[in-house]
Short mmCIF file of C-alpha atoms and ligand atoms in Angstrom, two decimals:
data_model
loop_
_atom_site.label_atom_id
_atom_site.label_comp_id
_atom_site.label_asym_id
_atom_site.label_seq_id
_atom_site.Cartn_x
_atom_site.Cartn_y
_atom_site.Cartn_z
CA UNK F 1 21.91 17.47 10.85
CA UNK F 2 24.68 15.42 9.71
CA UNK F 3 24.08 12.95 6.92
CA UNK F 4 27.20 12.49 4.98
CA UNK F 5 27.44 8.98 6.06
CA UNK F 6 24.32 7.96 4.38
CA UNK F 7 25.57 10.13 1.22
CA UNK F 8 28.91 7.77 1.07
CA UNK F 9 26.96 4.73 1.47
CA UNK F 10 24.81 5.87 -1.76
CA UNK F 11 27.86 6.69 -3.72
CA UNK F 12 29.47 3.00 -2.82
CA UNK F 13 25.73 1.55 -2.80
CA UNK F 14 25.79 2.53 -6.75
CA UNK F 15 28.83 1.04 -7.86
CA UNK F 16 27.14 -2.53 -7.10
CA UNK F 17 23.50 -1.83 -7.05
CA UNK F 18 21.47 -0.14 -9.80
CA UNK F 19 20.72 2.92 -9.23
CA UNK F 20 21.95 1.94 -5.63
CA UNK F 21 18.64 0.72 -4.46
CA UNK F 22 16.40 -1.95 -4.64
CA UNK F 23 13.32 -0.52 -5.11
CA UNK F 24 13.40 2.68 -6.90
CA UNK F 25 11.22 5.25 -4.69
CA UNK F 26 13.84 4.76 -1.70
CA UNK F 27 16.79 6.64 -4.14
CA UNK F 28 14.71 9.69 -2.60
CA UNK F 29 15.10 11.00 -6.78
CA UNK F 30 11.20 12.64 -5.68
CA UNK F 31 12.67 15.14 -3.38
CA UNK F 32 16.21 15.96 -5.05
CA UNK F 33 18.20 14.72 -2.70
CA UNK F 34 20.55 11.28 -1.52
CA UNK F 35 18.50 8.61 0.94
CA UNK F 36 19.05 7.92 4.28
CA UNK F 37 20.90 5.02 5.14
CA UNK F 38 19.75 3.31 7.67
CA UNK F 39 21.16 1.52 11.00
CA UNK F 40 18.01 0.44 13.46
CA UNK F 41 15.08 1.18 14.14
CA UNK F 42 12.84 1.01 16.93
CA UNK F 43 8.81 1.52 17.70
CA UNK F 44 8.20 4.70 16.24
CA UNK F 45 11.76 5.64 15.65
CA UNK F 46 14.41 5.15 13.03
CA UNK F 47 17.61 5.71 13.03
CA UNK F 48 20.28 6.52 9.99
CA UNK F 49 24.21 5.59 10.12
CA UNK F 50 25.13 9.21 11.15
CA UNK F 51 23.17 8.51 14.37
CA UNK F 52 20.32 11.00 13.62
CA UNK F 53 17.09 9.86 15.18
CA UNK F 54 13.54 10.44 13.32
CA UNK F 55 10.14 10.15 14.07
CA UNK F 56 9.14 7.42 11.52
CA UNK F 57 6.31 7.91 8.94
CA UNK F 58 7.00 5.54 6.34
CA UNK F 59 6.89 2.18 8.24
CA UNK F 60 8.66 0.04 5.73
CA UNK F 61 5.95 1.61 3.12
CA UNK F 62 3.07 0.06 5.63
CA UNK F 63 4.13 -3.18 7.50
CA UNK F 64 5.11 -1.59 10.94
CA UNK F 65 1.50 -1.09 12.15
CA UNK F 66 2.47 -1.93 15.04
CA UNK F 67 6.11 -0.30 14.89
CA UNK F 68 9.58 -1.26 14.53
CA UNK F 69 11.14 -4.12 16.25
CA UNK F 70 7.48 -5.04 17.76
CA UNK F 71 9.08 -7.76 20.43
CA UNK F 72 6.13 -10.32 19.43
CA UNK F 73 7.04 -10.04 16.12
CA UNK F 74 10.94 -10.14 16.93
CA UNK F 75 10.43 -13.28 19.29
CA UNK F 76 8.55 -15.51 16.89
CA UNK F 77 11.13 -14.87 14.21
CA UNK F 78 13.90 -15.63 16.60
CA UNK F 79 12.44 -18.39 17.75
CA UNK F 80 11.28 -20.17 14.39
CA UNK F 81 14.89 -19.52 12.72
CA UNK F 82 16.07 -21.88 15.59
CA UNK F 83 14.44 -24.91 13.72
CA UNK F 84 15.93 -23.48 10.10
CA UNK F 85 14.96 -20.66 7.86
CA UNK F 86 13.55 -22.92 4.93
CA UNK F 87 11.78 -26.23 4.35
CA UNK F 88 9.96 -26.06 0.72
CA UNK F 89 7.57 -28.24 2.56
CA UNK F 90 4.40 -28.16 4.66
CA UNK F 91 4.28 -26.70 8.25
CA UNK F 92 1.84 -25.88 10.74
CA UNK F 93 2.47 -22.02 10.67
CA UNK F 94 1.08 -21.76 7.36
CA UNK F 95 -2.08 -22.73 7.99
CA UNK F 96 -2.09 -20.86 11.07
CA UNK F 97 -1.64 -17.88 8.94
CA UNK F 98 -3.97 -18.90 6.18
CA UNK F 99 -6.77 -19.28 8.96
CA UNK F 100 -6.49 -16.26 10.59
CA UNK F 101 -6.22 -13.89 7.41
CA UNK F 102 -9.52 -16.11 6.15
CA UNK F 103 -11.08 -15.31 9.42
CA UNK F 104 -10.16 -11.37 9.27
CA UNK F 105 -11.01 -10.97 5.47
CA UNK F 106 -14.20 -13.38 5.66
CA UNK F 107 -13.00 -15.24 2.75
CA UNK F 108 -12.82 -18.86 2.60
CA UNK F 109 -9.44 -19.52 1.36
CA UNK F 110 -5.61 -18.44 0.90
CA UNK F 111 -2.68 -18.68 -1.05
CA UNK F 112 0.36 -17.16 0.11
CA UNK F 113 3.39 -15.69 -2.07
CA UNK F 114 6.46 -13.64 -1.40
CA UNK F 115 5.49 -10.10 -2.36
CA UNK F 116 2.38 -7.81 -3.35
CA UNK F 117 3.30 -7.96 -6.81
CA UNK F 118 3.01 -11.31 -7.05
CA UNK F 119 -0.64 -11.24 -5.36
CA UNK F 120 -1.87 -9.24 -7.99
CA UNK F 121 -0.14 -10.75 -10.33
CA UNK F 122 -1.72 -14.18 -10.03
CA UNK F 123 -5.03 -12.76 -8.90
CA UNK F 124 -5.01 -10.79 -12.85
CA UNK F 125 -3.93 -14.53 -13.92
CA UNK F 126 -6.65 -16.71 -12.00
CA UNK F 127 -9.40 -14.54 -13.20
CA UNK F 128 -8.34 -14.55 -16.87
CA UNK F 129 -8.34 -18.41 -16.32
CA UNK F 130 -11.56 -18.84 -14.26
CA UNK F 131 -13.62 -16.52 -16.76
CA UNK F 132 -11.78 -17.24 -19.95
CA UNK F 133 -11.56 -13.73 -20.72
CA UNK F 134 -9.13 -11.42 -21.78
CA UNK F 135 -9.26 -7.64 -20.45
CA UNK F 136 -9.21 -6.40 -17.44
CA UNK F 137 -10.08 -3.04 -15.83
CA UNK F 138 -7.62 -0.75 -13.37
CA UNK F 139 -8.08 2.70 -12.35
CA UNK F 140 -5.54 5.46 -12.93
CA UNK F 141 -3.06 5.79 -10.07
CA UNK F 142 -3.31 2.93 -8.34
CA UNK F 143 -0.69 0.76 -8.23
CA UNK F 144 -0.99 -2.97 -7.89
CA UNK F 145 2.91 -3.77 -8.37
CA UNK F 146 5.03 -4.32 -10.88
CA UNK F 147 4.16 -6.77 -13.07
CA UNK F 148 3.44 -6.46 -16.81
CA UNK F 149 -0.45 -6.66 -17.14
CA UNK F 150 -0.90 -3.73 -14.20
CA UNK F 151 1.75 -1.50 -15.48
CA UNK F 152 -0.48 0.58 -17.66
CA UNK F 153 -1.43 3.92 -17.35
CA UNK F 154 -4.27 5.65 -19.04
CA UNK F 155 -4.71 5.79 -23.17
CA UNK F 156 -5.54 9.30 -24.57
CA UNK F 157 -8.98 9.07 -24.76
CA UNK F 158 -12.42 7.48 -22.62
CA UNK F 159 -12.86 3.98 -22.94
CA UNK F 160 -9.22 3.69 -25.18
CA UNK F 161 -6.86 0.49 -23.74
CA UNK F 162 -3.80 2.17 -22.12
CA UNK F 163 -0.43 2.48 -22.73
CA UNK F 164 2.58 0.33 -21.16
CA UNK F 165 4.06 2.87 -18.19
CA UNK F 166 7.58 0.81 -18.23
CA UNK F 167 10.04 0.05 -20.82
CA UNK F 168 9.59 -3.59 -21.63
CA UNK F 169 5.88 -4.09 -21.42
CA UNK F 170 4.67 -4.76 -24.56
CA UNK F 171 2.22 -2.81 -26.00
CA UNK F 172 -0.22 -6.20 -26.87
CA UNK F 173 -0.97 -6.90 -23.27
CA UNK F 174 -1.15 -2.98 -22.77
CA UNK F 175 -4.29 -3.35 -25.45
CA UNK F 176 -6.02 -5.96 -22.38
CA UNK F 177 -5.92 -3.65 -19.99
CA UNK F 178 -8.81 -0.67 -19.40
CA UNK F 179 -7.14 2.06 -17.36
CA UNK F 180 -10.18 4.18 -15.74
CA UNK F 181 -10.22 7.30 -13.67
CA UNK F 182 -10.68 6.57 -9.70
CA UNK F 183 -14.16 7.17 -8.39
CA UNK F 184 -15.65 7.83 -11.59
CA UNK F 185 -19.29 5.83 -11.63
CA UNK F 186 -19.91 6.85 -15.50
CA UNK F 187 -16.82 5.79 -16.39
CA UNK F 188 -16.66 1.87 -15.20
CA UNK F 189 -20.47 2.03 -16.27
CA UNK F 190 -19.56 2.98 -19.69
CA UNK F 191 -17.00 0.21 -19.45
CA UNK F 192 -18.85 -2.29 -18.63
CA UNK F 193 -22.06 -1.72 -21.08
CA UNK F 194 -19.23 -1.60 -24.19
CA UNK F 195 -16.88 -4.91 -22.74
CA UNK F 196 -19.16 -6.40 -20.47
CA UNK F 197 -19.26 -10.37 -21.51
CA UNK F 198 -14.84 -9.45 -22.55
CA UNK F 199 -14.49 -8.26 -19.02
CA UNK F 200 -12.39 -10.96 -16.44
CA UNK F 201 -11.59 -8.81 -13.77
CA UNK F 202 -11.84 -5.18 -12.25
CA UNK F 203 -8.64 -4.40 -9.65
CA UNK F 204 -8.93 -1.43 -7.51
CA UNK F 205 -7.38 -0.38 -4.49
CA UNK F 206 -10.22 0.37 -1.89
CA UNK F 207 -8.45 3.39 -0.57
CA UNK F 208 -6.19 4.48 -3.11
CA UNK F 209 -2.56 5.23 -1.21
CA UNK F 210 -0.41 5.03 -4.16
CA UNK F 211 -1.21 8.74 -5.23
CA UNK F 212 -1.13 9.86 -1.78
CA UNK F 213 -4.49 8.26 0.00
CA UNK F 214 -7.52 9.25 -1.98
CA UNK F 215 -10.72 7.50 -0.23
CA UNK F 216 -13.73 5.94 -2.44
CA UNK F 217 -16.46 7.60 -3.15
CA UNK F 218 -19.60 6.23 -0.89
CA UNK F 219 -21.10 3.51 -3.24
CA UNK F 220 -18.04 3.23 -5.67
CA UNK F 221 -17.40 -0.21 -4.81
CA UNK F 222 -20.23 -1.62 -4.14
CA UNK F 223 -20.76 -0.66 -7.68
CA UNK F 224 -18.38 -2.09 -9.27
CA UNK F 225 -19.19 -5.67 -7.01
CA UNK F 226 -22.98 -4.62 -9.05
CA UNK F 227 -21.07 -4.51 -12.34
CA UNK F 228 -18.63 -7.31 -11.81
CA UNK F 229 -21.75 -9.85 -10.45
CA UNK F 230 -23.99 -9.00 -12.74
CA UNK F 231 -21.76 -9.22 -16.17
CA UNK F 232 -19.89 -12.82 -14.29
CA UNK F 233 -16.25 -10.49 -14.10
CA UNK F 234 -14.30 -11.06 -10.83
CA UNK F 235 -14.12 -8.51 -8.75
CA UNK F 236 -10.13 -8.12 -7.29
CA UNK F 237 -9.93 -6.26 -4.20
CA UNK F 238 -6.06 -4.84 -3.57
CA UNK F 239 -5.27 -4.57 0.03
CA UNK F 240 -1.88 -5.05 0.24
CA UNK F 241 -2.05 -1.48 1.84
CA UNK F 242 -5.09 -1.52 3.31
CA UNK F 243 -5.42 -5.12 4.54
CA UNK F 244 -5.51 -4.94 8.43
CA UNK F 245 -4.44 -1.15 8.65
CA UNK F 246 -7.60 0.27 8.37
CA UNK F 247 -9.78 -2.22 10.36
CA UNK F 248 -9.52 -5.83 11.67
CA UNK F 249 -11.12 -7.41 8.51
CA UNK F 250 -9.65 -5.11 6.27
CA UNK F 251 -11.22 -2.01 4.06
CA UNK F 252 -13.38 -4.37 2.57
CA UNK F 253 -14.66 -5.29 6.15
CA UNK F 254 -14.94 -1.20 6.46
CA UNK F 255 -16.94 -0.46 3.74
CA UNK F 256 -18.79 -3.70 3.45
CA UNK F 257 -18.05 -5.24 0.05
CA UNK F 258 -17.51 -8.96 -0.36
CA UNK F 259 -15.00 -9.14 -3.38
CA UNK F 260 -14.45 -12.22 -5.19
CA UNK F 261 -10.38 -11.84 -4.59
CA UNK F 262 -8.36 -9.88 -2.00
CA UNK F 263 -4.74 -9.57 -2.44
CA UNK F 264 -2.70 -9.02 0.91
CA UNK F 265 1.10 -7.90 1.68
CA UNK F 266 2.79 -5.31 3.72
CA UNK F 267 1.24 -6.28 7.20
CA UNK F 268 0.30 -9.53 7.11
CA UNK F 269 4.23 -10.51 6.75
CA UNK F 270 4.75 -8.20 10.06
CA UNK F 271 7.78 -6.57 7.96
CA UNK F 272 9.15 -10.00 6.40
CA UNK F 273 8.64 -10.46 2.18
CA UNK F 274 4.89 -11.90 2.49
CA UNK F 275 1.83 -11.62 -0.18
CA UNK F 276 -1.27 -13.93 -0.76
CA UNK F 277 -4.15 -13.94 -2.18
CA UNK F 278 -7.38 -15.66 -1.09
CA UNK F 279 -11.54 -15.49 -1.64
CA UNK F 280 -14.23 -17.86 -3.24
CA UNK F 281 -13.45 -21.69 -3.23
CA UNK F 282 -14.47 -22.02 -5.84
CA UNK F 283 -12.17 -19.73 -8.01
CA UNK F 284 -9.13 -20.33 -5.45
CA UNK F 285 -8.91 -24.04 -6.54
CA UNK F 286 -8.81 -22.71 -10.20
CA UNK F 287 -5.29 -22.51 -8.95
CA UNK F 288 -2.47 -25.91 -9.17
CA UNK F 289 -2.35 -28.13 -8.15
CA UNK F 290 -6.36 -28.37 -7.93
CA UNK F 291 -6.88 -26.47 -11.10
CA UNK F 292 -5.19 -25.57 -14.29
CA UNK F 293 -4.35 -22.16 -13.28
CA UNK F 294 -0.19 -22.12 -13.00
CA UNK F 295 1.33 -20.59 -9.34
CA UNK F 296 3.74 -21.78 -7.44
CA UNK F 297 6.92 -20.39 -5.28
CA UNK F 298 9.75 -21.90 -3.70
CA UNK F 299 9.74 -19.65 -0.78
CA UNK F 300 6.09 -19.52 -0.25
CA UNK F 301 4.75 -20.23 2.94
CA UNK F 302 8.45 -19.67 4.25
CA UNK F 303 8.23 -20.44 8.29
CA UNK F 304 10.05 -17.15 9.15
CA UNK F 305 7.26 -15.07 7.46
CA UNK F 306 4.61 -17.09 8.93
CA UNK F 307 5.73 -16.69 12.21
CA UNK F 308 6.15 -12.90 11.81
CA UNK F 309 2.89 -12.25 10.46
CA UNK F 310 1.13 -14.34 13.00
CA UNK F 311 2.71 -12.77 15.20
CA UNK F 312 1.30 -9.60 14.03
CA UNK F 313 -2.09 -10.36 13.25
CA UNK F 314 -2.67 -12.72 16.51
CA UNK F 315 -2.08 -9.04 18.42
CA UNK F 316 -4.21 -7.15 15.97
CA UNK F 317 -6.98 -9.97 16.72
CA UNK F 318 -6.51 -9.69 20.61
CA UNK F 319 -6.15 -6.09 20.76
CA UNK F 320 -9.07 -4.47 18.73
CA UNK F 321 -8.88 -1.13 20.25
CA UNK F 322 -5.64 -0.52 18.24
CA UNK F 323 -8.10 0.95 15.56
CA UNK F 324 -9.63 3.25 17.72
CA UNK F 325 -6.26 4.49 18.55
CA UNK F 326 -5.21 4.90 15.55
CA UNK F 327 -8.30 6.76 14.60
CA UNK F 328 -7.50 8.88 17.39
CA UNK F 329 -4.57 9.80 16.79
CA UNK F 330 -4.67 10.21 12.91
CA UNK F 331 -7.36 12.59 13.83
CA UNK F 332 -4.99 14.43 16.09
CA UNK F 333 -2.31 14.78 13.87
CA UNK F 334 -5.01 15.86 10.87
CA UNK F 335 -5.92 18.55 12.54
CA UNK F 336 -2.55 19.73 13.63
CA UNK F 337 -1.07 19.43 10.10
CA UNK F 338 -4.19 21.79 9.11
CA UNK F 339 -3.54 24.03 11.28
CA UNK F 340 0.07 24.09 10.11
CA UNK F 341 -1.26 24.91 6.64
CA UNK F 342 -3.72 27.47 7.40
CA UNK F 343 -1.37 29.47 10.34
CA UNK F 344 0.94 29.91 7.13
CA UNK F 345 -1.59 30.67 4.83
CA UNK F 346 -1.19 27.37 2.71
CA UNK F 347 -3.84 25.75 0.75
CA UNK F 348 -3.71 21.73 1.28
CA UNK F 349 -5.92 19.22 0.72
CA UNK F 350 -5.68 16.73 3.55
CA UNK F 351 -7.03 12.84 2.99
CA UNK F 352 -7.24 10.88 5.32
CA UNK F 353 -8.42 7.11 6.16
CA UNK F 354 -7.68 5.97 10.32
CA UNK F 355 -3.53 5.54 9.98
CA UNK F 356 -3.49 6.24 6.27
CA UNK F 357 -3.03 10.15 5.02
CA UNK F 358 -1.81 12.81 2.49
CA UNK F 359 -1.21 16.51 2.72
CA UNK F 360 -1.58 17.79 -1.19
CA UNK F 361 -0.09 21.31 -1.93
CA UNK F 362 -3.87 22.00 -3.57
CA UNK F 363 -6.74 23.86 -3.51
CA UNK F 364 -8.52 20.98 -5.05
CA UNK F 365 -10.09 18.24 -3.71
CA UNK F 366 -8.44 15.46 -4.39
CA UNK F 367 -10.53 12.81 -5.43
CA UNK F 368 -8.69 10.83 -8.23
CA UNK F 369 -5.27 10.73 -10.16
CA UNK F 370 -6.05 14.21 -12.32
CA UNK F 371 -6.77 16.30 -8.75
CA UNK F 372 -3.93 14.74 -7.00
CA UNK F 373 -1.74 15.55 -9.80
CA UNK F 374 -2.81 19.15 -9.33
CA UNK F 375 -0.54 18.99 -6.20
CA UNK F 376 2.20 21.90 -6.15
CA UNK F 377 5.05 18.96 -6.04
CA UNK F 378 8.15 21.42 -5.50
CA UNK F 379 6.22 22.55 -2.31
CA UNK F 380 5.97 19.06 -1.30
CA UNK F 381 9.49 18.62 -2.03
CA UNK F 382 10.64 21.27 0.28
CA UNK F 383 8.27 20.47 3.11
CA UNK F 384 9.61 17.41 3.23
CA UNK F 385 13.22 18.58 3.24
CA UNK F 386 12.13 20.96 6.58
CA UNK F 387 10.76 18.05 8.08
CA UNK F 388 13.23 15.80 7.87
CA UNK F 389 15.44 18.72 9.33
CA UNK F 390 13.08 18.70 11.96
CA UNK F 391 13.71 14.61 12.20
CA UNK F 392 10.45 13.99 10.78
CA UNK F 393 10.82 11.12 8.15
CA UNK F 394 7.88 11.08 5.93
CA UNK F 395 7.74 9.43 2.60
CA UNK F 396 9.81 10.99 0.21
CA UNK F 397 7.33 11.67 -2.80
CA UNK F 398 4.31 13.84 -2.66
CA UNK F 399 2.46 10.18 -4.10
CA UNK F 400 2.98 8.24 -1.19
CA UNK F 401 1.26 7.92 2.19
CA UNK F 402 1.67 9.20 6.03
CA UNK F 403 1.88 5.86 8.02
CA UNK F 404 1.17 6.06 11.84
CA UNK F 405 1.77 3.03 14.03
CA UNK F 406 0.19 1.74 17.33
CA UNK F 407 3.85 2.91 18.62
CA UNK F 408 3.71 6.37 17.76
CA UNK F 409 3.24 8.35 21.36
CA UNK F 410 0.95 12.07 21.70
CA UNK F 411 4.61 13.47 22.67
CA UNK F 412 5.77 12.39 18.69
CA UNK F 413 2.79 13.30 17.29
CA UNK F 414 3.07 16.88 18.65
CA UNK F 415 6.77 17.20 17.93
CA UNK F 416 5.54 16.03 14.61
CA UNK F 417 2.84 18.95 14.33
CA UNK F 418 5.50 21.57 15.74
CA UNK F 419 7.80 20.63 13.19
CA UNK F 420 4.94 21.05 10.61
CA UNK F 421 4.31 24.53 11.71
CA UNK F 422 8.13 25.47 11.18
CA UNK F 423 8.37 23.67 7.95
CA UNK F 424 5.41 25.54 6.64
CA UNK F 425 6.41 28.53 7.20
CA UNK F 426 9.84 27.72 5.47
CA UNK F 427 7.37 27.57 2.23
CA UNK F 428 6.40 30.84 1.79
C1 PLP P 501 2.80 -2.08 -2.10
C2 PLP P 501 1.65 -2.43 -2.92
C3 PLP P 501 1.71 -3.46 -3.88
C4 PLP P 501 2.99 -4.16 -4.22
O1 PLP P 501 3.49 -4.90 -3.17
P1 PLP P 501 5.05 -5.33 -3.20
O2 PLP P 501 5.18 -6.19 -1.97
O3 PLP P 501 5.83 -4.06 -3.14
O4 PLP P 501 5.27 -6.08 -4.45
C5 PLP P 501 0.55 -3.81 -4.53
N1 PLP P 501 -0.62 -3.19 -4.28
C6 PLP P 501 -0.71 -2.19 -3.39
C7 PLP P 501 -2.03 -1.55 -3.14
C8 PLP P 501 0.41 -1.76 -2.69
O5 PLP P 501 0.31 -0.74 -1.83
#
């Protein structure tokens, strides 16, 4: 396969762009090797400058649900830019939107933004306003975006604050934030009895995906929605990922928690730059201009990413048995990428949530940031190198998730599991 295109465009990509990318996983840095460039893409397809088609697993990191170039999707935009891209006022789209993501999520109200960061971002802010408080709680390995309060990883010992995991966040805020291992009960018990009345806000994401997909625990959230009620924290549910992926009202709708906030990106912007928050009334107009809680954005709302994620969700809401599908075939392709493993005599652990899964190089099970770091990474690195050879794009870092799409056909799912079997055997 031919790539030296896309390894031209890096080297002129870098003389204007740091690092030559714009968001750093995409440099493909995980997997020692130059990224992809790439031209089109189409359904389940995507195609690189040097003309080399691949079966897609990466979706734009989770917004193609539906795949690429869905013609809904492509219509509305088309359409809407007609009347201009931007108004920085009011239009009917946006509370189009806003209703249907309320109706989906079973929350009451919305706010959108431009990005998941942002979500969370504001969410962390609103519930330091609304309670008054000052710390807040994450859980190791999930990530919640980039912004200064959530870019923390773990302190050295139980119950310490954590430490800043970027240059440039400084270590005061990094003394606000509680950094707790995933699916650990004691743990955010322990938390809880020692900060409880200091506590504004727990932040998890339902199904982690940003260590590879690691599912909750049965009860883990509904114990922290105990916690949070009963010591007045608010309870911050991140589905930027997970938000209409896993089932039509979300995993919250799957696992039957009613969070106080839910942050949303990825799909509900059908592949345009879309975030929001929403939940409660009542702590939503803690926000401006109702309440005294700063947020704003000049390209909020913006008609082009209404339109696309309408778009998208309006089919999600009249086709339902896209879930089922996507259960189906997730299964399908779980068991074939097993079967992969064990034909070569490799030990994985597989996780896996409908759409959303992760092959680990472990023996463990992988049930928080510590097992999924157990993960033999140079493995993963040269799987993924087979499989692209094969044309399988998958996410290029062992931490990341296997996207399917409602586009993705049995004939790529079992070029995908061939492809598997050859690149496994390449391991040993
Ligand atoms: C992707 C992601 C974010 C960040 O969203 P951006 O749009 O990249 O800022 C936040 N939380 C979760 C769970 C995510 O998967």
């Amino acid at each position: 396969m031919n790539t030296l295109k896309s390894k031209e465009a890096f080297e002129e990509a870098k003389k204007y762009i740091p690092g030559g990318v714009n968001s750093p996983v995409r440099a493909f840095a995980n997997v020692g090797t130059y990224p992809l460039f790439i031209e089109k893409a189409n359904g389940s397809k995507i195609y690189d400058i040097d003309g080399n088609e691949y079966i897609d697993y990466v979706g734009s990191w989770g917004p193609m649900l539906l795949g690429h170039a869905f013609p809904p999707v492509v219509e509305a935009v088309r359409e809407t830019a007609l009347s201009s891209t931007s108004f920085g006022a009011p239009c009917i789209k946006e509370t189009k939107l806003a209703e249907c993501i309320c109706r989906m999520a079973n929350i009451d109200v919305v706010r959108m933004v431009n990005s998941g960061t942002e979500a969370t971002m504001s969410a962390i802010r609103l519930a330091r306003g609304y309670t008054g408080r000052k710390i807040i709680i994450k859980f190791e390995g999930c990530y919640h975006g980039h912004s200064d309060s959530l870019l923390i990883k773990a302190g050295s010992g139980a119950l310490t604050f954590g430490s800043a995991s970027s240059a440039g966040v400084v270590e005061e805020l990094a003394k606000y934030t509680l950094v707790l291992p995933y699916n650990d009960f004691e743990a955010i018990e322990n938390a809880f009895e020692k900060f409880g009345k200091d506590i504004a806000a727990v932040i998890i994401e339902p199904i982690a995906g940003n260590m590879g997909v690691v599912p909750p625990k049965d009860g883990f959230l509904l114990k922290i929605q105990e916690l949070t009620r009963k010591n007045k924290s608010i309870f911050i549910v991140d589905e930027v990922m997970t938000g209409f992926r896993v089932s039509q009202n979300g995993a919250s709708g799957l696992f039957k928690i009613s969070p106080d906030i839910i942050t949303f990106g990825k799909i509900i912007g059908g592949g345009l730059p879309v975030g929001a928050y929403g939940g409660k009334r009542e702590i939503m107009e803690f926000i401006s201009p109702t309440g005294p809680v700063y947020q704003a954005g000049t390209l909020s709302g913006n008609p082009l990413a209404m339109a696309a994620g309408l778009a998208q969700l309006t089919y999600l809401l009249d086709n339902p048995q896209i879930y089922t599908e996507l259960e189906e075939k997730g299964s399908y392709l779980e068991n074939g990428f097993k079967d992969a493993a064990s034909a070569a005599g490799i030990d994985i652990c597989l996780n896996r949530v409908g759409s959303m899964m992760s092959i680990f190089f472990t023996k463990e099970r992988v049930t928080d940031f510590n097992t999924a770091c157990s993960s033999d990474t140079e493995k993963f690195k040269k799987y993924f190198k087979a499989m692209l050879r094969c044309g399988i794009y998958l996410a290029p870092s062992q931490f990341e998730a296997v996207f399917l799409s409602a586009a993705h056909t049995k004939n790529d799912l079992d070029k995908t599991i061939e492809a598997s079997f050859t690149a496994m055997k390449d391991l040993l």
